[in-house]
Amino acid sequence: MATEVALTASNTDNTIYVWDIRSGSSLFSFKQSMSPKGGLALVPKPSSGFQIGSIVTAQTDRAILNVYQWQRDQVFHKMTIAEKMISVAASNQGQYLAAATTSGKVYLWHIATGHLLRVFEAHYRRITKLAFSADDSTLFTASEDAAVNVWLVAHLVQPMNADDTMSGTGGRPAPLYSWSDHTLPVTDVFVGSGTLSGARVCTASQDHTVKLWDLATGQLLTTFLFPAAVSSVVMDPAETMLFAACDDKVYTMHLYRRREDQTYKMPAVESVGGMGRVETVGIQEVGKKKDETEHERSVVFAGHTGAINSLAMSFDGTLLISGAEDGNCIVWDVQSRQPLRKFESHKGPISHVSCFLKPLELYSGATATTPMPWKQLKRAMATVEEEHRDASLQLIQNTSLDLAAHQQLVENGPLYSSVPAESQPVNKVTNAIRDMKTDDSNTGLQNQVNALQAELVRLHEHHTKSKALHNEMYTILVDKFMEDRRNKKRKLEEDEDEDEDEEEEEAEDDEEEE
């Protein structure tokens, strides 16, 4: 049976713990790692996105990325890089690794070959968070400059010309979106499930707000205002509830609420906010008494004695895990908002909390598994020839059944190989983006407006037909009811007439007998 585990790390304690969220017992630990907030990334196995194959941590005191694997508790690979990194993130398919610096620069590597694909200036101040979308089509960068930039991965991994390669930076690509509605440094980014055309994104900031964005259009949907600076944000798997950490408390916001449909007098559900509106959470509204504020007490998870740095949710959305400056991790029951257990093994502040399926290597009696393949991360960008050669070698090494058949293809290069090129998914996404966007930036939005108008017309026609059908059914039922009532009344009158006739006949009989 698949179970869930939590991984917690600290920026002062050199041990990473893996523990069971249901029992709180420690299952495994990694040594020699001190990573800042945002400086730890879980790397899924390329063949199985739900299984974590490696853990990458950025060290707080040197330009090194440590790679850990389940085969041992020590550093498995020590990657020496050009600059000290403060934030790392891995793609959900285990293909790419992104890392950021204090100066706002982003490095992007291909994990299987170790090639440095792109180095670019994403922000002009410290980057606080990196995140990939669920389909790995976009990379999010949040910074102390109060901005969040969204980058197309297809653009970042595209081959560059010789001048850009020799410069070492590859030029600065243009972001897909640049969100600058926050007024203070952005502290966290949470990307919901879905693709580029349907995902929702939450950004948290020290300006006491969490903003909800639509990734398809880049538009701001709702701003949630909290009583303190927000350090971490997460949504449940169904994306119906939002959890935000403010100081030593966690506030909950329901993204949908019930209302009564005025037309049919039936309960309905509508989304909270929208159109850029502001919704307050845990703040006393002017003109309301204290006990009138909606869910004032019920939305708070309180139990930490230090500021909360990280939040994570279980797969079924019933448990919330929080890690704070007090060195404790608390597992909360979402429904009752009560703490179930506390993990207290860390000797310093908690900088990272994540929840994932228990690795196969940690099950008792599990057979020995092959470590996830890693190549030394390059410090300089590779040439086109190096990329082609290493990509061909990697493809053949990962093909165990037809190794002999492709052995000769290594010398000829990937041009003659029957193995699908790695750039195919990238080109597919690029073509899709090109189809979506034209020279006129308003064309895409106008197309969406036209589509919505057509959908509105269709819904109006459907409503008209439904209303006509409803009226027809109502008329039939009323007519039948009235006819039954008339028949019943007529029958009662006939029965009354018969009773009167019988009474008269009885009276006449009585008179004749007398």
Short mmCIF file of C-alpha atoms in Angstrom, two decimals:
data_model
loop_
_atom_site.label_atom_id
_atom_site.label_comp_id
_atom_site.label_asym_id
_atom_site.label_seq_id
_atom_site.Cartn_x
_atom_site.Cartn_y
_atom_site.Cartn_z
CA MET A 1 0.00 0.00 0.00
CA ALA A 2 1.38 3.41 -0.96
CA THR A 3 1.95 5.73 1.98
CA GLU A 4 3.07 9.33 2.24
CA VAL A 5 6.19 10.71 3.87
CA ALA A 6 7.38 14.21 4.69
CA LEU A 7 10.84 15.62 4.04
CA THR A 8 12.04 18.49 6.20
CA ALA A 9 15.27 20.48 6.10
CA SER A 10 16.88 23.32 8.03
CA ASN A 11 19.29 26.15 7.22
CA THR A 12 21.33 25.54 10.39
CA ASP A 13 20.83 21.85 11.17
CA ASN A 14 22.91 19.73 8.76
CA THR A 15 20.43 16.81 8.66
CA ILE A 16 17.49 16.26 6.31
CA TYR A 17 14.80 14.03 7.81
CA VAL A 18 12.28 11.81 6.02
CA TRP A 19 9.41 10.75 8.29
CA ASP A 20 5.96 9.18 8.17
CA ILE A 21 3.18 11.80 8.34
CA ARG A 22 0.71 9.30 9.83
CA SER A 23 2.88 8.08 12.71
CA GLY A 24 5.58 10.76 12.99
CA SER A 25 8.36 8.14 13.07
CA SER A 26 11.66 8.92 11.32
CA LEU A 27 12.35 6.68 8.29
CA PHE A 28 15.57 8.04 6.79
CA SER A 29 17.96 10.97 6.99
CA PHE A 30 20.57 12.69 4.83
CA LYS A 31 23.71 14.25 6.31
CA GLN A 32 25.86 17.28 5.54
CA SER A 33 23.26 19.68 4.16
CA MET A 34 22.23 23.17 5.22
CA SER A 35 19.94 24.78 2.67
CA PRO A 36 18.07 28.11 2.82
CA LYS A 37 14.36 28.51 2.24
CA GLY A 38 13.67 27.58 -1.36
CA GLY A 39 17.08 25.93 -1.63
CA LEU A 40 15.86 22.31 -1.80
CA ALA A 41 14.30 20.53 -4.76
CA LEU A 42 12.80 17.07 -5.20
CA VAL A 43 13.78 15.49 -8.53
CA PRO A 44 11.28 12.89 -9.82
CA LYS A 45 12.47 9.78 -11.60
CA PRO A 46 12.23 10.33 -15.37
CA SER A 47 10.20 7.14 -15.81
CA SER A 48 7.82 7.81 -12.91
CA GLY A 49 6.79 11.33 -11.94
CA PHE A 50 5.23 10.17 -8.65
CA GLN A 51 8.47 8.61 -7.40
CA ILE A 52 11.21 10.91 -6.12
CA GLY A 53 14.63 9.78 -7.33
CA SER A 54 16.94 12.50 -5.98
CA ILE A 55 17.10 15.49 -3.65
CA VAL A 56 19.11 18.57 -4.61
CA THR A 57 20.12 21.16 -2.03
CA ALA A 58 21.87 24.51 -2.44
CA GLN A 59 24.43 25.06 0.30
CA THR A 60 24.29 28.26 2.31
CA ASP A 61 28.06 28.82 2.51
CA ARG A 62 29.52 27.76 -0.85
CA ALA A 63 28.89 27.41 -4.60
CA ILE A 64 27.91 23.74 -4.40
CA LEU A 65 24.78 21.76 -5.17
CA ASN A 66 24.51 18.52 -3.20
CA VAL A 67 22.65 15.61 -4.79
CA TYR A 68 21.25 12.90 -2.48
CA GLN A 69 19.78 9.54 -3.42
CA TRP A 70 18.06 6.81 -1.43
CA GLN A 71 20.97 4.39 -1.72
CA ARG A 72 22.97 6.15 1.03
CA ASP A 73 22.60 8.94 3.58
CA GLN A 74 25.68 10.88 2.45
CA VAL A 75 26.13 13.20 -0.51
CA PHE A 76 25.85 11.12 -3.69
CA HIS A 77 27.08 13.82 -6.11
CA LYS A 78 28.72 17.13 -5.23
CA MET A 79 28.21 19.61 -8.07
CA THR A 80 30.62 22.53 -8.11
CA ILE A 81 29.03 25.43 -9.97
CA ALA A 82 29.97 28.95 -11.01
CA GLU A 83 28.04 30.87 -8.32
CA LYS A 84 26.44 30.28 -4.95
CA MET A 85 22.79 29.38 -5.40
CA ILE A 86 19.96 30.27 -3.02
CA SER A 87 16.98 28.66 -4.75
CA VAL A 88 16.56 25.49 -6.81
CA ALA A 89 13.70 23.73 -8.58
CA ALA A 90 13.37 20.58 -10.71
CA SER A 91 10.87 19.94 -13.49
CA ASN A 92 8.09 17.49 -12.77
CA GLN A 93 9.37 15.02 -15.39
CA GLY A 94 12.90 15.05 -13.95
CA GLN A 95 14.49 16.56 -17.06
CA TYR A 96 15.59 20.04 -16.04
CA LEU A 97 17.13 21.67 -12.98
CA ALA A 98 16.91 25.42 -12.38
CA ALA A 99 18.90 27.40 -9.80
CA ALA A 100 18.98 31.09 -8.91
CA THR A 101 21.46 33.50 -7.32
CA THR A 102 21.25 36.51 -5.03
CA SER A 103 21.83 38.83 -7.98
CA GLY A 104 18.73 37.64 -9.85
CA LYS A 105 20.45 35.30 -12.31
CA VAL A 106 18.94 31.92 -13.29
CA TYR A 107 20.84 28.81 -14.45
CA LEU A 108 19.06 26.01 -16.30
CA TRP A 109 20.64 22.53 -16.74
CA HIS A 110 19.62 19.36 -18.52
CA ILE A 111 19.94 16.69 -15.83
CA ALA A 112 20.64 13.66 -18.03
CA THR A 113 23.60 15.26 -19.80
CA GLY A 114 24.63 17.96 -17.32
CA HIS A 115 24.55 20.58 -20.06
CA LEU A 116 24.04 24.20 -19.06
CA LEU A 117 21.22 25.24 -21.38
CA ARG A 118 20.73 28.87 -20.41
CA VAL A 119 22.00 31.56 -18.06
CA PHE A 120 20.00 34.78 -17.96
CA GLU A 121 19.16 37.75 -15.76
CA ALA A 122 15.62 37.13 -14.57
CA HIS A 123 15.43 39.89 -11.90
CA TYR A 124 17.57 42.70 -10.59
CA ARG A 125 17.34 41.58 -6.94
CA ARG A 126 17.54 38.33 -4.97
CA ILE A 127 15.35 35.51 -6.30
CA THR A 128 13.29 33.95 -3.51
CA LYS A 129 11.44 31.14 -5.31
CA LEU A 130 11.64 28.98 -8.43
CA ALA A 131 8.83 26.70 -9.60
CA PHE A 132 7.82 24.74 -12.68
CA SER A 133 4.23 24.35 -13.85
CA ALA A 134 2.64 20.90 -13.68
CA ASP A 135 3.20 20.28 -17.41
CA ASP A 136 6.77 21.73 -17.31
CA SER A 137 5.86 24.29 -19.98
CA THR A 138 6.67 27.32 -17.82
CA LEU A 139 9.20 28.35 -15.17
CA PHE A 140 8.23 30.86 -12.46
CA THR A 141 10.74 33.16 -10.77
CA ALA A 142 9.81 35.31 -7.74
CA SER A 143 12.09 37.99 -6.37
CA GLU A 144 12.62 40.63 -3.74
CA ASP A 145 11.97 43.20 -6.48
CA ALA A 146 8.23 42.46 -5.88
CA ALA A 147 7.84 40.88 -9.32
CA VAL A 148 7.01 37.38 -10.57
CA ASN A 149 8.14 36.46 -14.08
CA VAL A 150 6.79 33.54 -16.11
CA TRP A 151 9.17 32.02 -18.67
CA LEU A 152 8.41 29.53 -21.42
CA VAL A 153 10.71 26.54 -21.00
CA ALA A 154 10.55 25.95 -24.74
CA HIS A 155 12.21 29.33 -25.29
CA LEU A 156 14.82 28.73 -22.59
CA VAL A 157 16.05 25.42 -24.04
CA GLN A 158 16.07 26.49 -27.67
CA PRO A 159 19.51 26.35 -29.36
CA MET A 160 21.26 29.70 -29.50
CA ASN A 161 23.52 31.25 -32.06
CA ALA A 162 27.30 31.32 -31.73
CA ASP A 163 27.51 34.90 -30.39
CA ASP A 164 25.15 34.16 -27.50
CA THR A 165 26.95 30.90 -26.69
CA MET A 166 30.36 32.58 -26.58
CA SER A 167 29.06 35.35 -24.32
CA GLY A 168 28.14 32.76 -21.66
CA THR A 169 24.77 34.27 -20.87
CA GLY A 170 22.78 33.40 -23.95
CA GLY A 171 20.97 36.74 -23.81
CA ARG A 172 17.90 37.57 -21.74
CA PRO A 173 14.75 35.91 -23.10
CA ALA A 174 11.45 37.74 -22.97
CA PRO A 175 9.09 36.49 -20.23
CA LEU A 176 5.64 35.26 -21.15
CA TYR A 177 4.20 37.34 -18.28
CA SER A 178 5.65 39.77 -15.78
CA TRP A 179 3.43 40.22 -12.73
CA SER A 180 4.30 43.34 -10.74
CA ASP A 181 1.14 43.93 -8.70
CA HIS A 182 2.84 43.20 -5.37
CA THR A 183 4.35 46.15 -3.52
CA LEU A 184 6.87 44.27 -1.34
CA PRO A 185 9.16 41.24 -1.89
CA VAL A 186 7.45 38.07 -3.09
CA THR A 187 8.03 35.18 -0.67
CA ASP A 188 6.41 32.15 -2.28
CA VAL A 189 4.77 30.81 -5.46
CA PHE A 190 2.34 27.91 -5.69
CA VAL A 191 1.40 26.52 -9.11
CA GLY A 192 -1.86 24.60 -9.33
CA SER A 193 -2.52 21.54 -11.42
CA GLY A 194 -3.33 21.82 -15.10
CA THR A 195 -1.63 22.92 -18.27
CA LEU A 196 -0.60 26.28 -19.63
CA SER A 197 -4.17 26.90 -20.76
CA GLY A 198 -5.92 26.19 -17.47
CA ALA A 199 -3.70 26.36 -14.37
CA ARG A 200 -4.04 28.85 -11.53
CA VAL A 201 -1.06 30.36 -9.70
CA CYS A 202 -0.81 31.82 -6.19
CA THR A 203 1.87 34.36 -5.26
CA ALA A 204 2.52 35.40 -1.64
CA SER A 205 4.24 38.57 -0.52
CA GLN A 206 5.33 40.58 2.47
CA ASP A 207 2.67 43.15 1.53
CA HIS A 208 0.13 40.95 3.43
CA THR A 209 -1.48 39.64 0.24
CA VAL A 210 -1.83 36.46 -1.76
CA LYS A 211 -2.74 36.99 -5.40
CA LEU A 212 -4.48 34.39 -7.55
CA TRP A 213 -3.60 34.45 -11.27
CA ASP A 214 -4.91 32.78 -14.40
CA LEU A 215 -1.98 31.25 -16.28
CA ALA A 216 -3.84 31.10 -19.61
CA THR A 217 -4.38 34.87 -19.82
CA GLY A 218 -1.95 36.19 -17.23
CA GLN A 219 -4.79 38.13 -15.61
CA LEU A 220 -5.17 38.76 -11.87
CA LEU A 221 -8.26 36.96 -10.57
CA THR A 222 -8.42 37.77 -6.85
CA THR A 223 -6.33 39.42 -4.14
CA PHE A 224 -6.59 37.97 -0.62
CA LEU A 225 -5.62 40.37 2.15
CA PHE A 226 -4.24 38.90 5.40
CA PRO A 227 -3.43 40.50 8.77
CA ALA A 228 0.36 39.95 8.43
CA ALA A 229 3.08 39.27 5.88
CA VAL A 230 2.58 35.94 4.10
CA SER A 231 5.61 33.63 4.13
CA SER A 232 4.17 30.53 2.43
CA VAL A 233 1.06 29.58 0.47
CA VAL A 234 -0.42 26.28 -0.72
CA MET A 235 -3.75 24.99 -2.07
CA ASP A 236 -5.41 21.65 -1.45
CA PRO A 237 -5.35 19.09 -4.32
CA ALA A 238 -8.91 20.01 -5.37
CA GLU A 239 -7.94 23.72 -5.32
CA THR A 240 -11.00 24.66 -3.30
CA MET A 241 -9.11 25.92 -0.23
CA LEU A 242 -6.10 28.20 0.16
CA PHE A 243 -3.72 28.04 3.13
CA ALA A 244 -1.45 30.98 3.92
CA ALA A 245 1.19 31.21 6.66
CA CYS A 246 1.33 34.55 8.48
CA ASP A 247 3.86 34.76 11.33
CA ASP A 248 3.10 31.74 13.57
CA LYS A 249 -0.43 31.07 12.25
CA VAL A 250 -1.97 29.51 9.16
CA TYR A 251 -5.12 31.08 7.70
CA THR A 252 -7.60 29.24 5.50
CA MET A 253 -9.64 30.73 2.69
CA HIS A 254 -12.43 28.84 0.91
CA LEU A 255 -12.25 29.63 -2.80
CA TYR A 256 -15.90 28.66 -3.35
CA ARG A 257 -19.01 29.49 -1.36
CA ARG A 258 -22.65 28.46 -1.38
CA ARG A 259 -25.50 30.76 -2.26
CA GLU A 260 -29.18 30.44 -3.13
CA ASP A 261 -30.11 30.66 -6.80
CA GLN A 262 -32.80 33.35 -7.01
CA THR A 263 -34.32 31.93 -10.20
CA TYR A 264 -34.90 28.35 -9.14
CA LYS A 265 -34.61 28.84 -5.36
CA MET A 266 -31.96 26.14 -5.17
CA PRO A 267 -28.52 26.08 -3.53
CA ALA A 268 -25.64 26.91 -5.90
CA VAL A 269 -21.86 27.29 -5.69
CA GLU A 270 -19.89 30.31 -6.87
CA SER A 271 -16.20 31.22 -6.82
CA VAL A 272 -14.90 33.80 -4.37
CA GLY A 273 -13.57 37.06 -5.77
CA GLY A 274 -12.77 37.28 -9.46
CA MET A 275 -12.21 40.31 -11.70
CA GLY A 276 -9.32 41.42 -9.49
CA ARG A 277 -11.47 41.94 -6.38
CA VAL A 278 -9.99 42.02 -2.88
CA GLU A 279 -11.12 39.50 -0.24
CA THR A 280 -10.10 39.93 3.40
CA VAL A 281 -9.11 36.94 5.53
CA GLY A 282 -8.86 37.13 9.31
CA ILE A 283 -9.21 40.93 9.36
CA GLN A 284 -11.90 42.77 11.30
CA GLU A 285 -14.04 44.62 8.79
CA VAL A 286 -15.15 48.18 9.49
CA GLY A 287 -18.75 48.37 10.68
CA LYS A 288 -18.91 44.75 11.83
CA LYS A 289 -18.87 43.46 15.32
CA LYS A 290 -16.12 41.06 16.27
CA ASP A 291 -18.36 38.00 16.32
CA GLU A 292 -19.85 38.91 12.92
CA THR A 293 -16.63 38.49 10.95
CA GLU A 294 -16.97 35.45 8.70
CA HIS A 295 -15.07 32.44 10.08
CA GLU A 296 -12.89 34.69 12.23
CA ARG A 297 -11.76 31.93 14.57
CA SER A 298 -12.34 28.79 12.54
CA VAL A 299 -9.86 29.69 9.78
CA VAL A 300 -6.78 29.81 12.01
CA PHE A 301 -4.29 27.02 12.67
CA ALA A 302 -2.41 28.11 15.81
CA GLY A 303 0.28 26.10 17.59
CA HIS A 304 3.75 27.31 16.55
CA THR A 305 5.87 29.64 18.65
CA GLY A 306 7.94 30.91 15.71
CA ALA A 307 7.29 32.22 12.22
CA ILE A 308 6.18 29.55 9.75
CA ASN A 309 8.50 29.13 6.74
CA SER A 310 6.95 26.31 4.71
CA LEU A 311 3.65 24.49 4.13
CA ALA A 312 2.77 21.19 2.45
CA MET A 313 -0.41 19.21 1.83
CA SER A 314 -1.05 15.47 1.81
CA PHE A 315 -2.26 13.85 -1.41
CA ASP A 316 -5.85 13.50 -0.21
CA GLY A 317 -5.99 17.03 1.23
CA THR A 318 -6.87 15.91 4.76
CA LEU A 319 -3.52 16.79 6.38
CA LEU A 320 -1.56 20.05 6.42
CA ILE A 321 2.12 20.10 7.43
CA SER A 322 3.83 23.28 8.63
CA GLY A 323 7.48 23.95 9.46
CA ALA A 324 8.54 26.99 11.48
CA GLU A 325 11.41 28.89 13.05
CA ASP A 326 10.80 27.09 16.35
CA GLY A 327 12.31 23.93 14.80
CA ASN A 328 9.03 21.98 14.90
CA CYS A 329 6.86 20.46 12.20
CA ILE A 330 3.17 20.09 13.00
CA VAL A 331 0.75 17.80 11.18
CA TRP A 332 -2.74 19.33 11.22
CA ASP A 333 -6.13 17.81 10.54
CA VAL A 334 -7.67 20.14 7.95
CA GLN A 335 -11.27 19.42 8.88
CA SER A 336 -10.97 20.05 12.63
CA ARG A 337 -7.91 22.37 12.48
CA GLN A 338 -6.37 20.44 15.35
CA PRO A 339 -2.71 19.32 15.57
CA LEU A 340 -2.35 15.55 15.27
CA ARG A 341 1.38 15.13 15.88
CA LYS A 342 4.60 17.11 16.11
CA PHE A 343 8.02 16.27 14.64
CA GLU A 344 10.77 17.73 16.83
CA SER A 345 14.03 16.12 15.64
CA HIS A 346 15.49 19.25 14.04
CA LYS A 347 17.90 21.39 16.05
CA GLY A 348 17.30 24.56 14.09
CA PRO A 349 14.63 26.47 12.13
CA ILE A 350 12.73 24.53 9.48
CA SER A 351 13.35 25.98 6.01
CA HIS A 352 11.61 23.38 3.85
CA VAL A 353 8.68 20.95 4.12
CA SER A 354 7.41 18.70 1.34
CA CYS A 355 5.13 15.67 1.13
CA PHE A 356 5.38 12.83 -1.41
CA LEU A 357 4.85 9.10 -1.83
CA LYS A 358 7.14 6.85 0.15
CA PRO A 359 10.07 5.80 -2.08
CA LEU A 360 10.28 2.14 -3.00
CA GLU A 361 13.79 2.01 -1.52
CA LEU A 362 12.44 2.70 1.98
CA TYR A 363 10.06 -0.27 2.09
CA SER A 364 11.25 -3.23 4.13
CA GLY A 365 12.46 -6.08 1.93
CA ALA A 366 12.74 -3.86 -1.13
CA THR A 367 15.15 -5.04 -3.79
CA ALA A 368 18.20 -2.97 -4.67
CA THR A 369 17.45 -0.28 -7.23
CA THR A 370 19.70 1.53 -9.68
CA PRO A 371 20.49 5.11 -8.68
CA MET A 372 19.06 7.86 -10.83
CA PRO A 373 21.70 8.79 -13.46
CA TRP A 374 23.40 12.15 -13.06
CA LYS A 375 26.14 13.89 -15.02
CA GLN A 376 28.37 16.59 -13.58
CA LEU A 377 26.65 19.93 -14.08
CA LYS A 378 28.59 22.04 -16.59
CA ARG A 379 29.82 25.47 -15.58
CA ALA A 380 29.83 26.76 -19.16
CA MET A 381 27.31 26.42 -21.93
CA ALA A 382 27.90 23.47 -24.26
CA THR A 383 28.33 23.72 -28.01
CA VAL A 384 25.79 22.25 -30.40
CA GLU A 385 28.15 19.36 -31.22
CA GLU A 386 28.55 18.48 -27.55
CA GLU A 387 24.81 18.54 -27.03
CA HIS A 388 24.21 16.23 -29.98
CA ARG A 389 26.93 13.79 -28.96
CA ASP A 390 25.92 13.55 -25.30
CA ALA A 391 22.22 13.33 -26.13
CA SER A 392 22.88 10.39 -28.47
CA LEU A 393 25.01 8.60 -25.90
CA GLN A 394 22.41 9.15 -23.19
CA LEU A 395 19.60 7.78 -25.30
CA ILE A 396 21.55 4.63 -26.08
CA GLN A 397 22.58 4.08 -22.45
CA ASN A 398 18.95 4.25 -21.38
CA THR A 399 17.91 1.65 -23.98
CA SER A 400 18.75 -1.78 -22.59
CA LEU A 401 16.98 -4.00 -25.15
CA ASP A 402 18.32 -2.54 -28.37
CA LEU A 403 21.75 -1.39 -27.24
CA ALA A 404 23.51 -3.46 -29.87
CA ALA A 405 21.26 -2.23 -32.65
CA HIS A 406 22.05 1.42 -31.86
CA GLN A 407 25.72 1.04 -31.03
CA GLN A 408 26.78 1.96 -34.55
CA LEU A 409 24.55 5.04 -34.48
CA VAL A 410 26.75 6.68 -31.85
CA GLU A 411 29.51 7.29 -34.38
CA ASN A 412 27.13 8.59 -37.02
CA GLY A 413 25.34 10.86 -34.55
CA PRO A 414 21.66 11.35 -33.67
CA LEU A 415 20.85 12.45 -37.22
CA TYR A 416 20.75 8.79 -38.30
CA SER A 417 19.12 7.41 -35.16
CA SER A 418 15.59 6.04 -35.06
CA VAL A 419 15.27 7.23 -31.45
CA PRO A 420 12.91 10.28 -31.21
CA ALA A 421 14.79 13.51 -30.69
CA GLU A 422 14.60 15.21 -27.28
CA SER A 423 13.65 18.48 -28.94
CA GLN A 424 10.35 17.09 -30.24
CA PRO A 425 8.28 17.98 -27.12
CA VAL A 426 9.99 21.38 -26.97
CA ASN A 427 9.15 22.10 -30.62
CA LYS A 428 5.59 20.94 -30.02
CA VAL A 429 5.09 23.44 -27.20
CA THR A 430 6.79 26.17 -29.23
CA ASN A 431 4.45 25.61 -32.16
CA ALA A 432 1.45 25.63 -29.84
CA ILE A 433 2.53 28.96 -28.36
CA ARG A 434 3.12 30.35 -31.85
CA ASP A 435 -0.40 29.35 -32.85
CA MET A 436 -1.82 31.01 -29.75
CA LYS A 437 0.02 34.30 -30.21
CA THR A 438 0.12 36.64 -33.22
CA ASP A 439 1.77 39.97 -33.97
CA ASP A 440 -1.19 41.75 -32.41
CA SER A 441 -1.07 41.11 -28.65
CA ASN A 442 -4.82 41.74 -28.36
CA THR A 443 -5.75 39.10 -30.93
CA GLY A 444 -5.47 36.20 -28.48
CA LEU A 445 -7.60 38.03 -25.93
CA GLN A 446 -10.14 38.98 -28.61
CA ASN A 447 -10.37 35.34 -29.70
CA GLN A 448 -11.09 34.33 -26.12
CA VAL A 449 -13.74 37.05 -25.83
CA ASN A 450 -15.38 35.83 -29.05
CA ALA A 451 -15.31 32.26 -27.76
CA LEU A 452 -16.90 33.36 -24.48
CA GLN A 453 -19.57 35.32 -26.35
CA ALA A 454 -20.38 32.28 -28.48
CA GLU A 455 -20.56 30.16 -25.36
CA LEU A 456 -22.84 32.76 -23.75
CA VAL A 457 -25.17 32.68 -26.77
CA ARG A 458 -25.24 28.89 -26.65
CA LEU A 459 -26.04 28.91 -22.94
CA HIS A 460 -28.77 31.52 -23.50
CA GLU A 461 -30.38 29.36 -26.18
CA HIS A 462 -30.12 26.35 -23.91
CA HIS A 463 -31.68 28.35 -21.06
CA THR A 464 -34.51 29.50 -23.34
CA LYS A 465 -35.25 25.92 -24.41
CA SER A 466 -35.10 24.72 -20.83
CA LYS A 467 -37.42 27.50 -19.72
CA ALA A 468 -39.90 26.69 -22.50
CA LEU A 469 -39.79 23.02 -21.58
CA HIS A 470 -40.29 23.94 -17.93
CA ASN A 471 -43.30 26.13 -18.79
CA GLU A 472 -44.78 23.39 -20.95
CA MET A 473 -44.38 20.81 -18.20
CA TYR A 474 -45.82 23.26 -15.70
CA THR A 475 -48.85 23.89 -17.93
CA ILE A 476 -49.46 20.17 -18.44
CA LEU A 477 -49.22 19.45 -14.74
CA VAL A 478 -51.50 22.36 -13.81
CA ASP A 479 -54.08 21.39 -16.43
CA LYS A 480 -54.06 17.80 -15.25
CA PHE A 481 -54.33 18.90 -11.64
CA MET A 482 -57.25 21.21 -12.39
CA GLU A 483 -59.01 18.52 -14.44
CA ASP A 484 -58.59 15.98 -11.64
CA ARG A 485 -59.89 18.53 -9.19
CA ARG A 486 -62.95 19.29 -11.34
CA ASN A 487 -63.66 15.58 -11.77
CA LYS A 488 -63.34 15.05 -8.07
CA LYS A 489 -65.65 17.98 -7.35
CA ARG A 490 -68.18 16.74 -9.93
CA LYS A 491 -68.11 13.27 -8.37
CA LEU A 492 -68.65 14.74 -4.92
CA GLU A 493 -71.65 16.71 -6.18
CA GLU A 494 -73.11 13.61 -7.80
CA ASP A 495 -72.63 11.65 -4.59
CA GLU A 496 -74.34 14.43 -2.66
CA ASP A 497 -77.29 14.42 -5.10
CA GLU A 498 -77.63 10.65 -4.78
CA ASP A 499 -77.60 10.95 -0.99
CA GLU A 500 -80.33 13.62 -1.11
CA ASP A 501 -82.45 11.45 -3.43
CA GLU A 502 -82.10 8.49 -1.13
CA GLU A 503 -83.07 10.61 1.87
CA GLU A 504 -86.17 11.92 0.06
CA GLU A 505 -87.17 8.37 -0.93
CA GLU A 506 -86.74 7.20 2.65
CA ALA A 507 -88.82 10.13 3.88
CA GLU A 508 -91.59 9.32 1.41
CA ASP A 509 -91.54 5.65 2.46
CA ASP A 510 -91.85 6.64 6.09
CA GLU A 511 -94.84 8.87 5.31
CA GLU A 512 -96.61 6.09 3.42
CA GLU A 513 -96.09 3.62 6.28
CA GLU A 514 -97.59 6.12 8.75
#
